[in-house]
Every structure is written in structure tokens, then in C-alpha cells.
Short mmCIF file of N, CA and C in Angstrom, two decimals:
data_model
loop_
_atom_site.label_atom_id
_atom_site.label_comp_id
_atom_site.label_asym_id
_atom_site.label_seq_id
_atom_site.Cartn_x
_atom_site.Cartn_y
_atom_site.Cartn_z
N MET O 1 98.48 -54.15 -5.58
CA MET O 1 98.06 -55.14 -7.43
C MET O 1 99.11 -54.31 -7.81
N SER O 2 100.09 -54.51 -8.52
CA SER O 2 100.95 -53.89 -9.75
C SER O 2 100.41 -53.56 -10.80
N LYS O 3 100.62 -52.49 -11.23
CA LYS O 3 99.85 -51.53 -11.73
C LYS O 3 100.25 -51.39 -13.74
N GLU O 4 101.48 -53.13 -13.66
CA GLU O 4 100.88 -53.19 -15.10
C GLU O 4 99.80 -54.05 -15.58
N THR O 5 99.20 -54.34 -14.31
CA THR O 5 98.37 -56.15 -14.10
C THR O 5 97.50 -54.92 -15.15
N ASN O 6 96.77 -56.54 -16.45
CA ASN O 6 95.79 -56.02 -17.41
C ASN O 6 94.54 -55.94 -17.52
N ILE O 7 93.88 -54.96 -18.12
CA ILE O 7 92.50 -55.71 -17.26
C ILE O 7 91.38 -56.68 -17.90
N ASN O 8 92.39 -57.66 -18.09
CA ASN O 8 91.85 -58.84 -18.06
C ASN O 8 91.66 -59.28 -16.76
N GLN O 9 93.01 -59.10 -16.21
CA GLN O 9 93.03 -60.00 -15.27
C GLN O 9 92.45 -58.96 -14.02
N LYS O 10 92.16 -57.91 -14.25
CA LYS O 10 91.17 -57.10 -13.01
C LYS O 10 90.05 -57.59 -13.42
N LEU O 11 90.17 -57.69 -14.10
CA LEU O 11 88.26 -57.90 -14.89
C LEU O 11 88.03 -59.32 -13.25
N PHE O 12 88.95 -59.97 -14.32
CA PHE O 12 88.92 -61.58 -13.34
C PHE O 12 89.24 -61.64 -11.85
N ASP O 13 90.05 -60.44 -10.86
CA ASP O 13 89.75 -60.51 -9.80
C ASP O 13 88.22 -60.11 -9.12
N LEU O 14 88.37 -58.93 -9.98
CA LEU O 14 87.40 -58.16 -9.47
C LEU O 14 86.26 -58.94 -9.29
N GLN O 15 85.61 -59.92 -10.57
CA GLN O 15 84.34 -61.26 -10.29
C GLN O 15 84.72 -61.63 -9.08
N GLN O 16 86.04 -62.14 -8.82
CA GLN O 16 86.34 -62.68 -7.76
C GLN O 16 85.84 -62.51 -6.07
N GLU O 17 85.87 -61.44 -6.29
CA GLU O 17 84.79 -60.61 -5.20
C GLU O 17 82.70 -59.97 -5.17
N ILE O 18 82.90 -60.23 -6.12
CA ILE O 18 81.70 -59.52 -6.55
C ILE O 18 80.24 -60.66 -6.07
N GLY O 19 81.25 -61.85 -5.65
CA GLY O 19 79.35 -62.78 -4.76
C GLY O 19 78.83 -61.99 -4.08
N THR O 20 79.73 -60.95 -3.46
CA THR O 20 78.45 -59.70 -2.37
C THR O 20 77.27 -59.18 -3.05
N ILE O 21 77.47 -58.89 -4.42
CA ILE O 21 76.40 -57.83 -4.83
C ILE O 21 75.10 -58.50 -4.50
N SER O 22 74.41 -57.63 -4.31
CA SER O 22 72.72 -58.91 -3.65
C SER O 22 72.04 -57.60 -4.49
N LYS O 23 70.51 -58.71 -5.06
CA LYS O 23 69.64 -58.12 -5.62
C LYS O 23 68.73 -57.29 -4.64
N ASP O 24 68.67 -55.99 -4.56
CA ASP O 24 67.75 -55.85 -3.05
C ASP O 24 66.28 -54.91 -3.72
N ALA O 25 66.47 -54.97 -4.62
CA ALA O 25 64.93 -54.36 -4.76
C ALA O 25 63.89 -54.78 -5.65
N SER O 26 62.45 -55.22 -5.40
CA SER O 26 61.49 -55.54 -5.87
C SER O 26 60.30 -55.15 -6.59
N ASN O 27 59.91 -56.46 -7.82
CA ASN O 27 59.18 -55.62 -8.65
C ASN O 27 57.94 -56.61 -7.89
N PRO O 28 56.80 -55.79 -7.33
CA PRO O 28 55.72 -56.79 -6.77
C PRO O 28 54.65 -57.11 -7.67
N PHE O 29 54.82 -56.52 -8.64
CA PHE O 29 53.81 -56.54 -10.06
C PHE O 29 53.94 -58.38 -11.18
N TYR O 30 55.37 -58.38 -11.14
CA TYR O 30 56.43 -59.36 -11.75
C TYR O 30 56.41 -60.32 -10.84
N LYS O 31 56.85 -60.12 -9.45
CA LYS O 31 57.26 -61.02 -8.08
C LYS O 31 58.79 -61.28 -8.41
N SER O 32 59.72 -60.40 -8.40
CA SER O 32 60.92 -60.18 -9.11
C SER O 32 61.28 -59.53 -8.09
N LYS O 33 62.99 -60.01 -7.90
CA LYS O 33 63.71 -59.32 -7.48
C LYS O 33 64.90 -59.06 -8.26
N TYR O 34 65.44 -57.52 -8.09
CA TYR O 34 66.22 -57.29 -9.51
C TYR O 34 67.55 -56.69 -8.34
N PHE O 35 68.75 -56.03 -9.43
CA PHE O 35 69.24 -55.48 -9.01
C PHE O 35 69.11 -54.17 -9.25
N ASP O 36 68.99 -52.79 -8.45
CA ASP O 36 68.55 -51.48 -8.48
C ASP O 36 70.31 -50.95 -9.12
N ILE O 37 70.08 -49.90 -9.81
CA ILE O 37 70.98 -49.81 -10.69
C ILE O 37 72.24 -49.09 -9.85
N ASN O 38 71.10 -47.88 -8.75
CA ASN O 38 72.15 -46.93 -8.26
C ASN O 38 72.63 -47.95 -6.82
N SER O 39 72.08 -49.12 -6.23
CA SER O 39 72.87 -49.73 -5.90
C SER O 39 73.62 -50.82 -5.62
N LEU O 40 73.71 -50.89 -6.82
CA LEU O 40 74.83 -51.34 -7.54
C LEU O 40 76.16 -51.43 -8.17
N ILE O 41 75.70 -49.48 -8.47
CA ILE O 41 76.63 -49.02 -8.52
C ILE O 41 77.41 -48.49 -6.30
N LYS O 42 76.87 -48.34 -6.05
CA LYS O 42 76.84 -48.17 -4.88
C LYS O 42 77.95 -49.04 -4.23
N GLN O 43 77.20 -50.67 -4.60
CA GLN O 43 77.69 -51.82 -3.67
C GLN O 43 79.61 -52.32 -4.65
N LEU O 44 79.59 -52.18 -5.88
CA LEU O 44 80.06 -51.66 -6.87
C LEU O 44 81.89 -51.07 -6.24
N GLN O 45 80.99 -50.06 -5.70
CA GLN O 45 82.29 -48.98 -6.02
C GLN O 45 83.64 -48.73 -5.81
N PRO O 46 83.26 -49.53 -3.62
CA PRO O 46 84.48 -50.09 -3.57
C PRO O 46 85.58 -51.19 -4.16
N LEU O 47 84.85 -52.13 -4.85
CA LEU O 47 85.76 -53.17 -5.71
C LEU O 47 86.38 -52.50 -6.62
N LEU O 48 85.55 -51.33 -7.28
CA LEU O 48 86.09 -50.80 -8.78
C LEU O 48 87.13 -50.12 -8.00
N LYS O 49 86.80 -48.86 -6.70
CA LYS O 49 87.86 -48.68 -6.65
C LYS O 49 89.27 -49.54 -6.17
N LYS O 50 89.65 -50.29 -5.56
CA LYS O 50 90.51 -51.23 -5.21
C LYS O 50 91.31 -51.86 -6.02
N HIS O 51 90.39 -52.13 -7.28
CA HIS O 51 91.27 -52.47 -8.12
C HIS O 51 91.39 -51.62 -9.40
N ARG O 52 90.74 -49.73 -8.85
CA ARG O 52 91.49 -49.65 -9.93
C ARG O 52 90.79 -49.04 -11.22
N LEU O 53 89.76 -49.37 -10.71
CA LEU O 53 88.87 -49.81 -12.42
C LEU O 53 87.84 -48.57 -12.02
N LEU O 54 87.29 -47.64 -13.13
CA LEU O 54 86.52 -46.23 -13.55
C LEU O 54 85.20 -46.74 -14.49
N LEU O 55 84.21 -46.50 -13.77
CA LEU O 55 82.61 -47.30 -14.02
C LEU O 55 82.71 -45.83 -14.99
N LEU O 56 82.33 -45.37 -16.09
CA LEU O 56 81.22 -44.17 -16.96
C LEU O 56 80.49 -45.38 -17.61
N GLN O 57 79.04 -44.46 -17.54
CA GLN O 57 77.74 -44.78 -18.45
C GLN O 57 77.05 -44.06 -19.70
N PRO O 58 78.00 -43.74 -20.03
CA PRO O 58 77.67 -42.12 -21.23
C PRO O 58 76.26 -43.20 -21.91
N ILE O 59 75.62 -42.54 -22.51
CA ILE O 59 74.54 -42.32 -23.68
C ILE O 59 75.24 -41.73 -25.02
N GLU O 60 75.51 -41.91 -26.11
CA GLU O 60 76.47 -41.27 -27.10
C GLU O 60 75.66 -42.39 -29.04
N GLU O 61 75.43 -40.71 -29.44
CA GLU O 61 74.59 -41.54 -30.69
C GLU O 61 73.62 -42.48 -30.03
N ASP O 62 72.87 -42.37 -29.41
CA ASP O 62 71.24 -43.28 -29.44
C ASP O 62 71.82 -44.87 -28.68
N ILE O 63 73.06 -44.75 -28.43
CA ILE O 63 73.70 -46.15 -27.48
C ILE O 63 74.19 -45.76 -25.92
N VAL O 64 73.85 -47.29 -25.45
CA VAL O 64 73.89 -47.23 -22.90
C VAL O 64 75.29 -47.79 -23.82
N PHE O 65 75.33 -47.18 -22.94
CA PHE O 65 77.08 -47.71 -22.73
C PHE O 65 77.38 -47.57 -21.89
N SER O 66 78.22 -49.15 -20.98
CA SER O 66 78.77 -49.09 -19.98
C SER O 66 80.52 -49.60 -20.21
N LYS O 67 81.29 -48.67 -19.73
CA LYS O 67 82.86 -48.95 -20.13
C LYS O 67 83.51 -48.87 -18.69
N LEU O 68 83.99 -49.58 -18.77
CA LEU O 68 85.16 -50.02 -17.67
C LEU O 68 86.64 -49.66 -17.78
N ILE O 69 87.10 -48.60 -17.00
CA ILE O 69 88.04 -48.07 -17.87
C ILE O 69 89.57 -48.39 -16.78
N CYS O 70 90.59 -48.83 -16.71
CA CYS O 70 91.57 -49.53 -15.75
C CYS O 70 92.59 -48.04 -15.98
N ILE O 71 92.11 -47.23 -15.31
CA ILE O 71 92.98 -45.39 -14.71
C ILE O 71 94.52 -46.00 -15.07
N ASP O 72 95.05 -47.10 -14.54
CA ASP O 72 96.24 -47.05 -14.41
C ASP O 72 97.02 -47.66 -15.83
N GLY O 73 95.95 -46.70 -17.08
CA GLY O 73 96.31 -46.66 -18.70
C GLY O 73 96.44 -47.94 -19.08
N THR O 74 96.33 -48.90 -19.03
CA THR O 74 96.06 -50.09 -19.61
C THR O 74 95.32 -51.25 -20.49
N GLY O 75 94.36 -50.20 -20.01
CA GLY O 75 92.91 -50.80 -21.14
C GLY O 75 92.15 -50.95 -21.07
N GLY O 76 90.78 -50.93 -20.95
CA GLY O 76 89.24 -50.65 -21.20
C GLY O 76 88.11 -51.65 -21.34
N VAL O 77 87.07 -51.98 -20.32
CA VAL O 77 85.78 -53.16 -21.51
C VAL O 77 85.12 -51.49 -21.88
N ILE O 78 84.21 -52.85 -22.78
CA ILE O 78 82.59 -51.40 -23.04
C ILE O 78 81.60 -52.86 -23.47
N SER O 79 80.65 -51.74 -22.97
CA SER O 79 78.97 -52.92 -23.70
C SER O 79 78.63 -52.02 -23.82
N GLY O 80 77.64 -52.01 -25.21
CA GLY O 80 76.44 -51.10 -25.08
C GLY O 80 75.76 -51.62 -25.91
N LEU O 81 74.70 -50.80 -26.11
CA LEU O 81 72.87 -51.04 -26.52
C LEU O 81 72.55 -50.17 -26.99
N LYS O 82 72.01 -50.53 -28.06
CA LYS O 82 71.10 -49.07 -29.45
C LYS O 82 69.87 -48.54 -28.27
N LEU O 83 68.98 -47.50 -28.39
CA LEU O 83 68.11 -47.48 -27.74
C LEU O 83 67.24 -47.67 -29.00
N PRO O 84 66.08 -47.93 -28.27
CA PRO O 84 64.98 -47.85 -29.34
C PRO O 84 64.67 -46.83 -29.72
N GLU O 85 63.36 -46.65 -31.26
CA GLU O 85 63.25 -45.88 -31.00
C GLU O 85 61.83 -45.36 -30.11
N ILE O 86 62.21 -44.07 -28.86
CA ILE O 86 60.36 -44.20 -27.72
C ILE O 86 60.11 -42.43 -27.84
N ASN O 87 59.30 -42.33 -27.64
CA ASN O 87 59.06 -40.72 -27.86
C ASN O 87 58.39 -40.75 -26.08
N ASP O 88 58.07 -41.89 -25.92
CA ASP O 88 57.82 -41.32 -24.24
C ASP O 88 59.18 -40.48 -23.21
N PRO O 89 58.72 -40.40 -22.28
CA PRO O 89 60.23 -39.86 -21.35
C PRO O 89 60.37 -40.93 -20.44
N GLN O 90 59.15 -41.32 -19.43
CA GLN O 90 58.79 -42.44 -18.66
C GLN O 90 59.57 -43.18 -19.72
N LYS O 91 58.86 -43.95 -20.60
CA LYS O 91 59.59 -45.17 -21.33
C LYS O 91 60.94 -44.72 -21.47
N LEU O 92 61.55 -44.12 -22.20
CA LEU O 92 62.38 -43.58 -22.17
C LEU O 92 63.46 -44.08 -21.26
N GLY O 93 63.53 -43.48 -19.77
CA GLY O 93 64.10 -43.16 -18.36
C GLY O 93 63.99 -45.06 -18.44
N SER O 94 62.75 -45.54 -18.68
CA SER O 94 63.24 -47.01 -18.16
C SER O 94 63.97 -48.14 -18.48
N CYS O 95 64.20 -47.29 -20.52
CA CYS O 95 64.38 -48.39 -20.84
C CYS O 95 66.47 -48.12 -21.18
N ILE O 96 66.57 -46.47 -20.57
CA ILE O 96 67.86 -46.44 -20.18
C ILE O 96 68.34 -47.07 -18.78
N THR O 97 67.61 -46.76 -17.83
CA THR O 97 67.70 -47.92 -16.63
C THR O 97 68.17 -49.04 -17.14
N TYR O 98 67.90 -50.08 -17.70
CA TYR O 98 67.41 -51.14 -18.12
C TYR O 98 68.53 -51.14 -18.48
N TYR O 99 68.97 -50.72 -19.52
CA TYR O 99 70.36 -50.64 -20.43
C TYR O 99 71.43 -50.28 -19.47
N ARG O 100 72.16 -49.05 -18.78
CA ARG O 100 72.95 -49.54 -18.46
C ARG O 100 72.73 -49.95 -17.14
N ARG O 101 71.72 -50.75 -16.00
CA ARG O 101 71.52 -52.04 -15.49
C ARG O 101 72.01 -53.52 -16.85
N TYR O 102 71.83 -53.69 -17.37
CA TYR O 102 72.46 -54.53 -18.48
C TYR O 102 73.31 -54.76 -18.97
N THR O 103 73.95 -53.80 -19.70
CA THR O 103 75.81 -53.42 -20.33
C THR O 103 75.97 -53.73 -18.89
N LEU O 104 76.02 -53.60 -17.52
CA LEU O 104 77.14 -53.70 -16.63
C LEU O 104 77.52 -55.00 -15.93
N SER O 105 75.21 -55.66 -16.03
CA SER O 105 75.65 -56.55 -15.66
C SER O 105 76.47 -58.17 -16.86
N SER O 106 76.61 -57.15 -17.80
CA SER O 106 77.46 -58.41 -18.77
C SER O 106 78.53 -58.15 -18.98
N LEU O 107 79.44 -56.81 -18.60
CA LEU O 107 80.63 -56.63 -18.82
C LEU O 107 80.97 -57.23 -17.23
N LEU O 108 80.42 -57.62 -16.58
CA LEU O 108 80.98 -57.95 -15.32
C LEU O 108 79.99 -59.41 -14.71
N GLY O 109 79.54 -60.46 -15.92
CA GLY O 109 79.02 -61.55 -15.54
C GLY O 109 78.17 -62.03 -14.58
N LEU O 110 77.04 -61.00 -14.35
CA LEU O 110 76.24 -60.39 -12.68
C LEU O 110 74.81 -61.43 -13.69
N GLN O 111 74.34 -62.38 -12.87
CA GLN O 111 73.16 -62.78 -12.74
C GLN O 111 71.73 -61.76 -12.87
N ALA O 112 70.92 -61.95 -12.93
CA ALA O 112 69.76 -60.55 -13.23
C ALA O 112 69.21 -61.26 -13.89
N GLU O 113 67.62 -60.85 -12.90
CA GLU O 113 66.57 -61.21 -13.46
C GLU O 113 65.71 -59.84 -14.09
N ASP O 114 65.76 -60.21 -15.51
CA ASP O 114 64.68 -59.04 -16.15
C ASP O 114 63.71 -58.55 -15.27
N ASP O 115 63.15 -57.04 -14.98
CA ASP O 115 62.65 -56.72 -14.01
C ASP O 115 61.91 -55.79 -15.20
N ASP O 116 61.70 -54.86 -15.67
CA ASP O 116 61.92 -53.81 -16.09
C ASP O 116 62.19 -53.77 -17.63
N ALA O 117 62.87 -54.89 -17.76
CA ALA O 117 62.35 -55.09 -19.31
C ALA O 117 61.36 -55.14 -20.44
N ASN O 118 60.51 -55.44 -19.37
CA ASN O 118 58.72 -56.02 -19.88
C ASN O 118 58.30 -54.08 -20.10
N ALA O 119 58.56 -53.04 -18.77
CA ALA O 119 57.67 -51.97 -18.93
C ALA O 119 59.12 -51.53 -20.43
N ALA O 120 59.98 -51.21 -20.46
CA ALA O 120 60.34 -51.40 -21.56
C ALA O 120 60.73 -51.40 -22.98
N SER O 121 60.19 -51.88 -22.52
CA SER O 121 59.50 -53.14 -24.15
C SER O 121 57.70 -52.97 -24.04
N GLY O 122 57.34 -52.32 -23.13
CA GLY O 122 55.55 -52.44 -24.09
C GLY O 122 54.94 -53.13 -23.37
N ILE O 123 55.50 -54.57 -22.73
CA ILE O 123 55.27 -56.13 -23.19
C ILE O 123 55.00 -55.87 -21.54
N ILE O 124 53.39 -56.75 -21.41
CA ILE O 124 52.49 -57.28 -19.86
C ILE O 124 52.56 -58.70 -20.16
N ALA O 125 53.37 -59.21 -19.03
CA ALA O 125 53.34 -60.73 -18.77
C ALA O 125 52.20 -60.97 -18.47
N LYS O 126 52.08 -62.05 -18.78
CA LYS O 126 50.78 -62.94 -18.19
C LYS O 126 50.87 -63.33 -17.03
N GLN O 127 50.02 -63.01 -15.70
CA GLN O 127 50.69 -64.08 -14.23
C GLN O 127 50.18 -65.27 -14.52
N GLU O 128 50.43 -66.42 -15.12
CA GLU O 128 49.71 -67.91 -15.36
C GLU O 128 49.19 -68.51 -13.28
N LYS O 129 50.28 -67.79 -12.82
CA LYS O 129 49.96 -68.56 -11.64
C LYS O 129 48.70 -67.86 -10.82
N LEU O 130 48.47 -67.26 -11.50
CA LEU O 130 47.42 -66.25 -10.96
C LEU O 130 45.85 -66.71 -11.46
N PRO O 131 44.87 -66.52 -10.45
CA PRO O 131 43.48 -67.75 -10.71
C PRO O 131 42.66 -65.74 -11.33
N TRP O 132 41.79 -66.48 -12.44
CA TRP O 132 41.49 -65.50 -13.47
C TRP O 132 40.50 -64.90 -12.27
N LEU O 133 40.12 -63.25 -12.40
CA LEU O 133 38.70 -63.16 -12.21
C LEU O 133 37.42 -63.11 -12.46
N ASN O 134 37.28 -63.58 -12.15
CA ASN O 134 35.97 -63.93 -12.94
C ASN O 134 34.20 -63.91 -12.07
N ALA O 135 33.49 -63.27 -13.09
CA ALA O 135 32.50 -62.26 -13.19
C ALA O 135 31.49 -63.09 -12.05
N ASN O 136 30.14 -62.44 -11.69
CA ASN O 136 29.21 -63.06 -10.35
C ASN O 136 30.06 -63.82 -9.17
N THR O 137 31.53 -63.23 -8.72
CA THR O 137 32.02 -64.48 -7.85
C THR O 137 32.24 -63.11 -6.49
N PRO O 138 32.77 -63.29 -5.46
CA PRO O 138 33.29 -62.80 -4.14
C PRO O 138 34.28 -61.84 -4.87
N ALA O 139 35.41 -62.67 -5.18
CA ALA O 139 36.07 -61.82 -5.16
C ALA O 139 35.90 -60.67 -6.37
N HIS O 140 34.65 -60.71 -7.24
CA HIS O 140 35.16 -60.07 -7.47
C HIS O 140 34.13 -58.22 -7.51
N SER O 141 32.44 -58.78 -6.98
CA SER O 141 31.80 -58.63 -5.57
C SER O 141 33.16 -57.17 -4.87
N ARG O 142 34.31 -57.55 -4.73
CA ARG O 142 35.12 -57.39 -3.95
C ARG O 142 36.13 -55.81 -4.56
N ALA O 143 35.57 -56.62 -5.95
CA ALA O 143 37.19 -55.51 -7.25
C ALA O 143 36.80 -54.62 -7.07
N ILE O 144 35.44 -54.65 -8.03
CA ILE O 144 34.52 -53.71 -7.69
C ILE O 144 34.18 -52.89 -7.04
N GLU O 145 33.73 -52.74 -5.79
CA GLU O 145 34.30 -52.41 -4.68
C GLU O 145 34.98 -51.49 -4.25
N HIS O 146 35.92 -51.77 -4.25
CA HIS O 146 37.63 -51.28 -4.57
C HIS O 146 38.05 -50.63 -5.53
N MET O 147 37.55 -50.62 -6.25
CA MET O 147 37.42 -49.98 -8.07
C MET O 147 36.34 -48.82 -7.53
N LYS O 148 35.49 -48.83 -6.77
CA LYS O 148 34.33 -48.16 -6.53
C LYS O 148 35.16 -46.82 -5.43
N ASN O 149 35.47 -47.49 -4.40
CA ASN O 149 36.88 -46.55 -3.44
C ASN O 149 37.53 -45.75 -3.67
N GLY O 150 38.37 -46.23 -5.35
CA GLY O 150 39.40 -45.76 -5.85
C GLY O 150 40.42 -46.55 -5.39
N GLY O 151 40.10 -47.33 -5.74
CA GLY O 151 41.03 -48.25 -6.51
C GLY O 151 42.05 -48.43 -6.82
N ASP O 152 43.42 -49.02 -7.21
CA ASP O 152 43.64 -49.04 -8.45
C ASP O 152 43.74 -50.69 -8.79
N ILE O 153 43.76 -50.24 -10.21
CA ILE O 153 43.47 -52.19 -10.69
C ILE O 153 44.38 -52.75 -10.99
N LYS O 154 45.80 -51.65 -10.93
CA LYS O 154 47.63 -52.85 -10.27
C LYS O 154 46.73 -53.60 -9.56
N ALA O 155 46.39 -53.25 -8.63
CA ALA O 155 46.44 -53.79 -6.96
C ALA O 155 45.46 -55.00 -7.48
N ILE O 156 44.70 -55.06 -8.10
CA ILE O 156 43.44 -56.37 -8.50
C ILE O 156 44.50 -57.15 -8.91
N GLU O 157 45.05 -57.11 -10.05
CA GLU O 157 45.81 -57.64 -11.57
C GLU O 157 46.85 -57.47 -10.98
N ALA O 158 47.72 -57.62 -9.68
CA ALA O 158 48.45 -58.04 -8.70
C ALA O 158 47.52 -59.59 -8.24
N LYS O 159 46.42 -59.52 -7.81
CA LYS O 159 46.48 -60.38 -7.29
C LYS O 159 46.04 -61.44 -7.98
N TYR O 160 45.01 -61.19 -9.48
CA TYR O 160 44.38 -62.00 -10.32
C TYR O 160 44.61 -61.50 -11.63
N GLN O 161 44.23 -62.32 -13.09
CA GLN O 161 44.48 -62.42 -14.23
C GLN O 161 43.16 -61.79 -14.36
N VAL O 162 43.19 -60.99 -14.75
CA VAL O 162 42.23 -60.48 -15.62
C VAL O 162 41.98 -59.96 -17.01
N SER O 163 40.34 -60.04 -17.42
CA SER O 163 40.54 -60.82 -19.19
C SER O 163 40.85 -58.71 -19.22
N THR O 164 40.48 -58.15 -20.70
CA THR O 164 40.37 -57.55 -20.84
C THR O 164 39.01 -56.19 -21.12
N LYS O 165 37.79 -57.61 -21.41
CA LYS O 165 36.10 -57.14 -20.26
C LYS O 165 36.38 -57.10 -19.11
N MET O 166 36.99 -57.56 -18.39
CA MET O 166 36.93 -57.84 -17.87
C MET O 166 37.18 -56.11 -16.48
N ARG O 167 38.77 -55.84 -17.24
CA ARG O 167 39.42 -55.15 -17.33
C ARG O 167 38.57 -53.59 -17.20
N ASN O 168 37.49 -53.29 -18.41
CA ASN O 168 36.68 -52.56 -19.17
C ASN O 168 36.06 -52.64 -18.01
N GLU O 169 35.12 -53.29 -17.43
CA GLU O 169 34.34 -53.44 -16.43
C GLU O 169 34.76 -52.30 -14.76
N LEU O 170 35.60 -52.73 -14.27
CA LEU O 170 36.20 -52.63 -13.64
C LEU O 170 36.36 -51.36 -12.87
N GLU O 171 36.99 -50.70 -14.86
CA GLU O 171 37.45 -49.71 -14.96
C GLU O 171 36.37 -48.49 -15.13
N ASN O 172 34.97 -49.30 -15.86
CA ASN O 172 33.69 -48.72 -15.79
C ASN O 172 33.12 -48.40 -14.58
N ALA O 173 33.71 -49.22 -13.38
CA ALA O 173 32.85 -49.56 -11.96
C ALA O 173 32.90 -48.07 -11.18
N ALA O 174 34.93 -47.70 -10.95
CA ALA O 174 35.48 -46.58 -11.17
C ALA O 174 34.92 -45.05 -11.12
N LYS O 175 34.63 -45.21 -12.33
CA LYS O 175 33.72 -43.67 -12.81
C LYS O 175 32.02 -43.95 -12.00
N LEU O 176 31.65 -44.61 -11.59
CA LEU O 176 30.50 -44.54 -11.28
C LEU O 176 30.05 -44.56 -9.41
#
């Protein structure tokens, strides 16, 4: 590739080779696959090197950026998202990870499923395909036993839709 190749040509050439990128991480709660940011960058590194593009993902003034810079000095492209005001470090970390992946995916035109956006925004999606956990059923008895034995409510919610009232009942059963 000529050193005079501009950033648009390099990005176009890079996009033609990205077909090997895979969604290799699973979110069992949302039953979805997504690009793990570290795995995504690892898969991209050889292509970025080949096309002489530098990837930077700084956080500047509460904005998460993905920057692809042509190391030949022929330009670059930037995508950024402003972080919401979050005081919980774990939620902020989840949001930063999501924004890093989202801005990079946007720059490269990658298709990605929303995985931890729900965690970053604090929204829990209902699993409409799952059956409801109803009182006085064998499943209900197993759920109570699961909780009494130190089980996690998330394991139940992975199999059933759980109402707030039922969730409270199960959490109280765990305390007995």
C-alpha cells in the first residue's frame, strides 16, 4: 500500500477484511452474543498494523473516544460518546466498556448486538419468551428450595419471568 493512501482508502480496505471478526462473548441473561472489547481489539490488531492505522480510545472531558489515526500522517477519524453522570464505579466501568466497543464498531461499520447497554443504563429487559413463575407450582417449589440452599435469584430469572411480588417472596425465602 502506498504511503500516500488517504485515511478513507485505508478504512475502506480495512473494512473489506473485517469479515473474520466474531462475536465471541455470551450474555446468558439476555441470551445474546457480543464483541468482547479486548477480543475485538486483539482480532483487529493485525489488520490495523497491516493498514498502518493506530487505534486510541482515550476518555477526555467525560467523552469516550475511539480514534483511528493513519500513522503515515494522512489523517484520522474519530467517534465519541459523552458519558452519563454515574457515581457507581462498576456501572461507570460497564458504560465505558460499552462506549469503547460502540464507538469502535461505529467507526468500522461493524454489526454488534447490544449487550451491556442495559446494564450501563440501568434498564433490565423483560424476557417475553420466558414463562412466568407462578405460585403453588412445582417450579415455584423448586425456586424456593433453590433460594433456601443459597441459590441466586438471577438463575431463576434466567428461566422465568419473575414479578416483583414473587421476587420479594423468593428473596425472603433465602433469609429463612
